[in-house]
Amino acid sequence: MFRQIRIRFDNENKVRPQYYWAYDLYSALIEKMSPALAGGLHNDGLKPLSHYLMLPERQNTVFGSLTWVINLLGKETIDEVFPLIVGLESLHLRHYGTSLRVIEMTADPVIQENDFVAGHLLNERKTGGLCLRFLSPTSFKSNEEYQLFPSVEWIVKSSVQKWNSYSRETVIDDPEVMEELIARSRISGYSLKSYYNRLKGVKIPGFVGYVNLAVRGPQPLVRLYNMLISFLAFSGVGIKCSLGMGGCTVEPLSSEQTPE
């Protein structure tokens, strides 16, 4: 099971917000967790929590409210962390000289794994295109190098890895299926901007924006592809999603947007 929570903050001192503030918010939340759960967030593999900040539009010289999106993966994480989140009233970011006051909180219903799988794999709609929006700085790492531009291969491999780390019942363990997903999909359009994200004193090259993904093939394969890519909205895409990177949304493309 997994659940998404959105917290809207008022930036009390009107300091210009940055994506990397998410790491300080994450650190403040970890301090409220049990040692066992906090320790699990440092293990290898998919972390049971992903999150990111959505920055506000600037109106004249004043920055408005900003939104922190938190995804909780797994029953244990939801049971322990959700009450901590609900109890938040404000968080002080001492490194940036401002406090963030909670002004609104929205929690989506819990999504069960079986329902998520059935909703995609048994879906009769014929959709072959998705828009993957990168809402916080996103990066992949290949051959020990950070990547400034996404590729179908990295997106698909990220989705399969994260799904397999999470799923308890529907594991994608056939290498030929992954290769087929990569071979039958492509980036059909994009609008991206490079962005260097500061994290623990290191500048990590990445990007924000969106890519349109087109996939063609047998309907079972298309449905599987859509399920895996859609899960990225909860797990995050690419690297360091538990530290505020890789936040994204996934939306179906209209027939006019989907290439032939």
Coordinates of C-alpha atoms in Angstrom, one line a residue:
M1 CA 0.0 0.0 0.0
F2 CA 1.1 3.6 -0.5
R3 CA -0.3 7.1 0.3
Q4 CA 0.5 10.6 -0.9
I5 CA 0.2 13.7 1.4
R6 CA 0.5 17.3 0.3
I7 CA 1.4 20.1 2.8
R8 CA 1.1 23.7 1.9
F9 CA 3.4 26.0 3.8
D10 CA 3.5 29.8 4.3
N11 CA 7.0 31.0 3.9
E12 CA 6.9 33.4 6.9
N13 CA 10.0 35.4 6.2
K14 CA 9.4 35.4 2.4
V15 CA 12.9 34.1 1.8
R16 CA 13.3 32.8 -1.7
P17 CA 12.6 29.0 -1.5
Q18 CA 14.8 26.4 -3.1
Y19 CA 14.2 22.8 -4.1
Y20 CA 17.0 21.6 -1.7
W21 CA 15.0 22.8 1.3
A22 CA 13.2 19.4 1.0
Y23 CA 16.3 17.8 2.6
D24 CA 16.0 19.9 5.7
L25 CA 12.3 19.2 6.0
Y26 CA 13.1 15.5 5.6
S27 CA 15.7 15.7 8.3
A28 CA 13.3 17.4 10.7
L29 CA 10.7 14.6 10.0
I30 CA 13.3 11.8 10.6
E31 CA 14.0 13.2 14.0
K32 CA 10.4 12.4 15.0
M33 CA 10.6 8.8 13.8
S34 CA 11.6 5.6 15.7
P35 CA 15.2 4.6 15.4
A36 CA 14.2 1.4 13.5
L37 CA 12.3 3.3 10.8
A38 CA 14.8 6.1 10.5
G39 CA 17.5 3.5 10.1
G40 CA 15.6 1.8 7.3
L41 CA 15.7 5.1 5.3
H42 CA 19.5 4.7 5.1
N43 CA 19.4 1.2 3.7
D44 CA 20.2 0.4 0.1
G45 CA 17.3 0.0 -2.4
L46 CA 14.0 1.8 -2.5
K47 CA 13.3 3.8 0.6
P48 CA 9.8 3.6 2.1
L49 CA 9.4 7.4 1.7
S50 CA 9.9 9.8 -1.2
H51 CA 9.2 13.5 -1.2
Y52 CA 9.8 16.8 -3.0
L53 CA 9.0 20.5 -2.9
M54 CA 6.9 22.3 -5.4
L55 CA 8.1 25.9 -5.5
P56 CA 5.7 28.8 -5.7
E57 CA 5.3 31.4 -8.5
R58 CA 6.8 34.7 -7.7
Q59 CA 4.3 37.6 -7.5
N60 CA 6.2 40.9 -7.9
T61 CA 8.9 40.6 -5.2
V62 CA 7.0 38.3 -2.9
F63 CA 7.1 34.5 -2.9
G64 CA 3.9 32.7 -2.1
S65 CA 3.2 29.4 -0.4
L66 CA 5.1 26.3 -1.3
T67 CA 3.9 22.6 -1.3
W68 CA 5.7 19.6 0.2
V69 CA 4.6 16.3 -1.4
I70 CA 5.3 13.2 0.7
N71 CA 4.8 9.6 -0.5
L72 CA 4.7 6.8 2.1
L73 CA 5.3 3.3 0.8
G74 CA 4.2 0.3 2.9
K75 CA 1.9 -0.3 5.8
E76 CA 4.6 0.1 8.5
T77 CA 5.7 3.5 7.1
I78 CA 2.1 4.7 6.7
D79 CA 1.1 3.6 10.3
E80 CA 4.1 5.3 11.9
V81 CA 4.9 8.4 9.8
F82 CA 1.4 9.5 8.8
P83 CA 0.4 10.5 12.4
L84 CA 3.7 12.4 12.7
I85 CA 2.9 14.4 9.5
V86 CA -0.7 15.1 10.6
G87 CA 0.6 16.6 13.8
L88 CA 2.9 19.1 12.1
E89 CA 2.1 22.8 12.6
S90 CA 5.4 24.4 11.5
L91 CA 9.0 23.6 10.8
H92 CA 12.0 25.9 11.3
L93 CA 14.8 25.9 8.7
R94 CA 17.6 27.3 10.7
H95 CA 20.1 27.1 7.8
Y96 CA 17.9 29.4 5.7
G97 CA 16.6 31.8 8.3
T98 CA 12.9 31.1 7.9
S99 CA 10.1 29.1 9.4
L100 CA 7.4 27.3 7.3
R101 CA 3.9 27.3 8.8
V102 CA 1.4 24.7 7.7
I103 CA -1.6 26.3 6.2
E104 CA -3.2 23.3 4.5
M105 CA -2.8 19.6 4.4
T106 CA -4.4 17.1 2.0
A107 CA -4.0 13.3 2.3
D108 CA -5.1 11.0 -0.6
P109 CA -6.7 7.7 0.3
V110 CA -4.4 4.7 0.8
I111 CA -3.8 2.8 -2.5
Q112 CA -3.6 -1.0 -2.1
E113 CA -1.1 -2.8 -4.4
N114 CA -3.7 -5.2 -5.7
D115 CA -6.0 -2.3 -6.7
F116 CA -3.2 -0.4 -8.4
V117 CA -2.1 -3.4 -10.4
A118 CA -5.7 -4.4 -11.4
G119 CA -6.5 -0.8 -12.3
H120 CA -3.7 -0.8 -14.9
L121 CA -3.4 -4.4 -16.1
L122 CA -7.1 -4.9 -16.5
N123 CA -7.8 -1.5 -17.9
E124 CA -9.5 -1.7 -21.3
R125 CA -8.6 1.8 -22.3
K126 CA -6.1 2.0 -25.2
T127 CA -3.6 4.6 -24.2
G128 CA -0.2 4.7 -25.7
G129 CA 1.2 8.0 -24.4
L130 CA 2.1 9.5 -21.0
C131 CA 3.5 12.8 -19.9
L132 CA 6.1 12.4 -17.2
R133 CA 6.6 15.8 -15.4
F134 CA 9.8 16.3 -13.4
L135 CA 8.7 18.6 -10.6
S136 CA 11.9 18.6 -8.6
P137 CA 15.5 18.3 -9.9
T138 CA 15.9 14.8 -11.4
S139 CA 19.0 12.9 -12.4
F140 CA 20.2 9.4 -13.3
K141 CA 23.6 8.0 -12.8
S142 CA 25.3 5.8 -15.4
N143 CA 29.0 4.7 -15.5
E144 CA 29.6 6.8 -12.4
E145 CA 28.4 10.0 -14.2
Y146 CA 25.3 12.1 -13.5
Q147 CA 23.1 12.5 -16.6
L148 CA 21.7 15.9 -17.7
F149 CA 19.1 14.4 -20.0
P150 CA 16.7 11.5 -19.5
S151 CA 16.5 8.4 -21.8
V152 CA 13.8 5.8 -22.3
E153 CA 16.2 3.2 -21.0
W154 CA 16.9 5.0 -17.7
I155 CA 13.3 5.8 -17.1
V156 CA 12.1 2.3 -17.7
K157 CA 14.9 0.7 -15.7
S158 CA 14.2 3.1 -12.8
S159 CA 10.5 2.2 -12.9
V160 CA 11.2 -1.5 -12.9
Q161 CA 13.8 -1.3 -10.1
K162 CA 11.5 0.8 -7.9
W163 CA 8.5 -1.3 -8.5
N164 CA 10.3 -4.6 -7.8
S165 CA 11.8 -3.1 -4.6
Y166 CA 8.3 -2.2 -3.4
S167 CA 6.0 -4.9 -4.8
R168 CA 5.3 -8.0 -2.7
E169 CA 3.1 -9.8 -5.3
T170 CA 3.8 -8.6 -8.9
V171 CA 7.5 -8.7 -9.5
I172 CA 8.9 -8.0 -13.0
D173 CA 11.8 -10.5 -13.1
D174 CA 12.1 -11.3 -16.8
P175 CA 15.0 -9.4 -18.5
E176 CA 13.4 -9.9 -21.9
V177 CA 10.3 -8.0 -20.7
M178 CA 12.4 -5.0 -19.6
E179 CA 14.2 -5.0 -23.0
E180 CA 10.8 -5.2 -24.8
L181 CA 9.5 -2.2 -22.7
I182 CA 12.6 -0.2 -23.6
A183 CA 12.5 -1.2 -27.3
R184 CA 8.9 -0.4 -27.8
S185 CA 8.8 3.1 -26.1
R186 CA 10.3 6.4 -27.1
I187 CA 10.4 10.1 -26.1
S188 CA 8.0 11.8 -28.5
G189 CA 8.4 15.3 -27.1
Y190 CA 10.0 17.2 -24.3
S191 CA 10.7 20.6 -22.6
L192 CA 13.5 20.4 -20.1
K193 CA 15.7 22.8 -18.2
S194 CA 19.0 21.9 -16.6
Y195 CA 19.2 22.4 -12.8
Y196 CA 22.0 21.9 -10.4
N197 CA 20.6 20.6 -7.1
R198 CA 22.6 21.3 -3.9
L199 CA 22.6 18.3 -1.6
K200 CA 24.9 17.8 1.4
G201 CA 27.3 20.3 0.0
V202 CA 27.5 18.7 -3.4
K203 CA 26.0 20.2 -6.6
I204 CA 24.2 17.4 -8.5
P205 CA 23.5 18.1 -12.2
G206 CA 19.9 17.3 -13.3
F207 CA 16.8 18.7 -14.9
V208 CA 13.2 19.8 -14.5
G209 CA 10.5 19.9 -17.1
Y210 CA 8.6 17.1 -18.9
V211 CA 8.9 14.3 -21.5
N212 CA 6.1 12.8 -23.5
L213 CA 6.5 9.0 -23.7
A214 CA 5.0 6.9 -26.5
V215 CA 4.7 3.2 -26.4
R216 CA 3.5 0.7 -29.0
G217 CA 2.9 -3.0 -28.8
P218 CA 0.5 -5.6 -27.5
Q219 CA -2.0 -4.3 -25.0
P220 CA -0.7 -6.3 -22.1
L221 CA 2.7 -4.8 -22.6
V222 CA 1.3 -1.3 -22.9
R223 CA -0.7 -1.7 -19.7
L224 CA 2.3 -3.0 -17.9
Y225 CA 4.4 0.0 -19.1
N226 CA 1.7 2.4 -18.0
M227 CA 1.6 0.8 -14.6
L228 CA 5.3 1.0 -14.1
I229 CA 5.6 4.6 -15.2
S230 CA 2.6 5.6 -13.2
F231 CA 4.2 4.2 -10.0
L232 CA 7.0 6.7 -10.4
A233 CA 4.6 9.4 -9.2
F234 CA 4.8 7.7 -5.8
S235 CA 8.4 6.2 -5.7
G236 CA 10.1 9.1 -7.5
V237 CA 12.2 8.7 -10.6
G238 CA 16.0 8.4 -10.8
I239 CA 18.3 8.9 -7.9
K240 CA 18.0 10.3 -4.3
C241 CA 14.2 10.4 -4.3
S242 CA 14.2 10.1 -0.5
L243 CA 16.2 13.3 -0.3
G244 CA 13.9 15.5 -2.4
M245 CA 15.0 14.7 -6.0
G246 CA 13.0 12.9 -8.7
G247 CA 9.5 14.2 -7.7
C248 CA 7.1 13.7 -10.7
T249 CA 3.6 13.3 -11.9
V250 CA 2.3 11.1 -14.7
E251 CA -0.6 12.0 -16.9
P252 CA -2.1 10.3 -20.0
L253 CA -1.7 12.1 -23.2
S254 CA -4.7 13.1 -25.3
S255 CA -5.2 11.5 -28.7
E256 CA -4.0 14.8 -30.2
Q257 CA -0.8 14.6 -28.2
T258 CA -0.1 11.0 -28.9
P259 CA 2.0 10.5 -32.1
E260 CA 1.0 8.0 -34.7

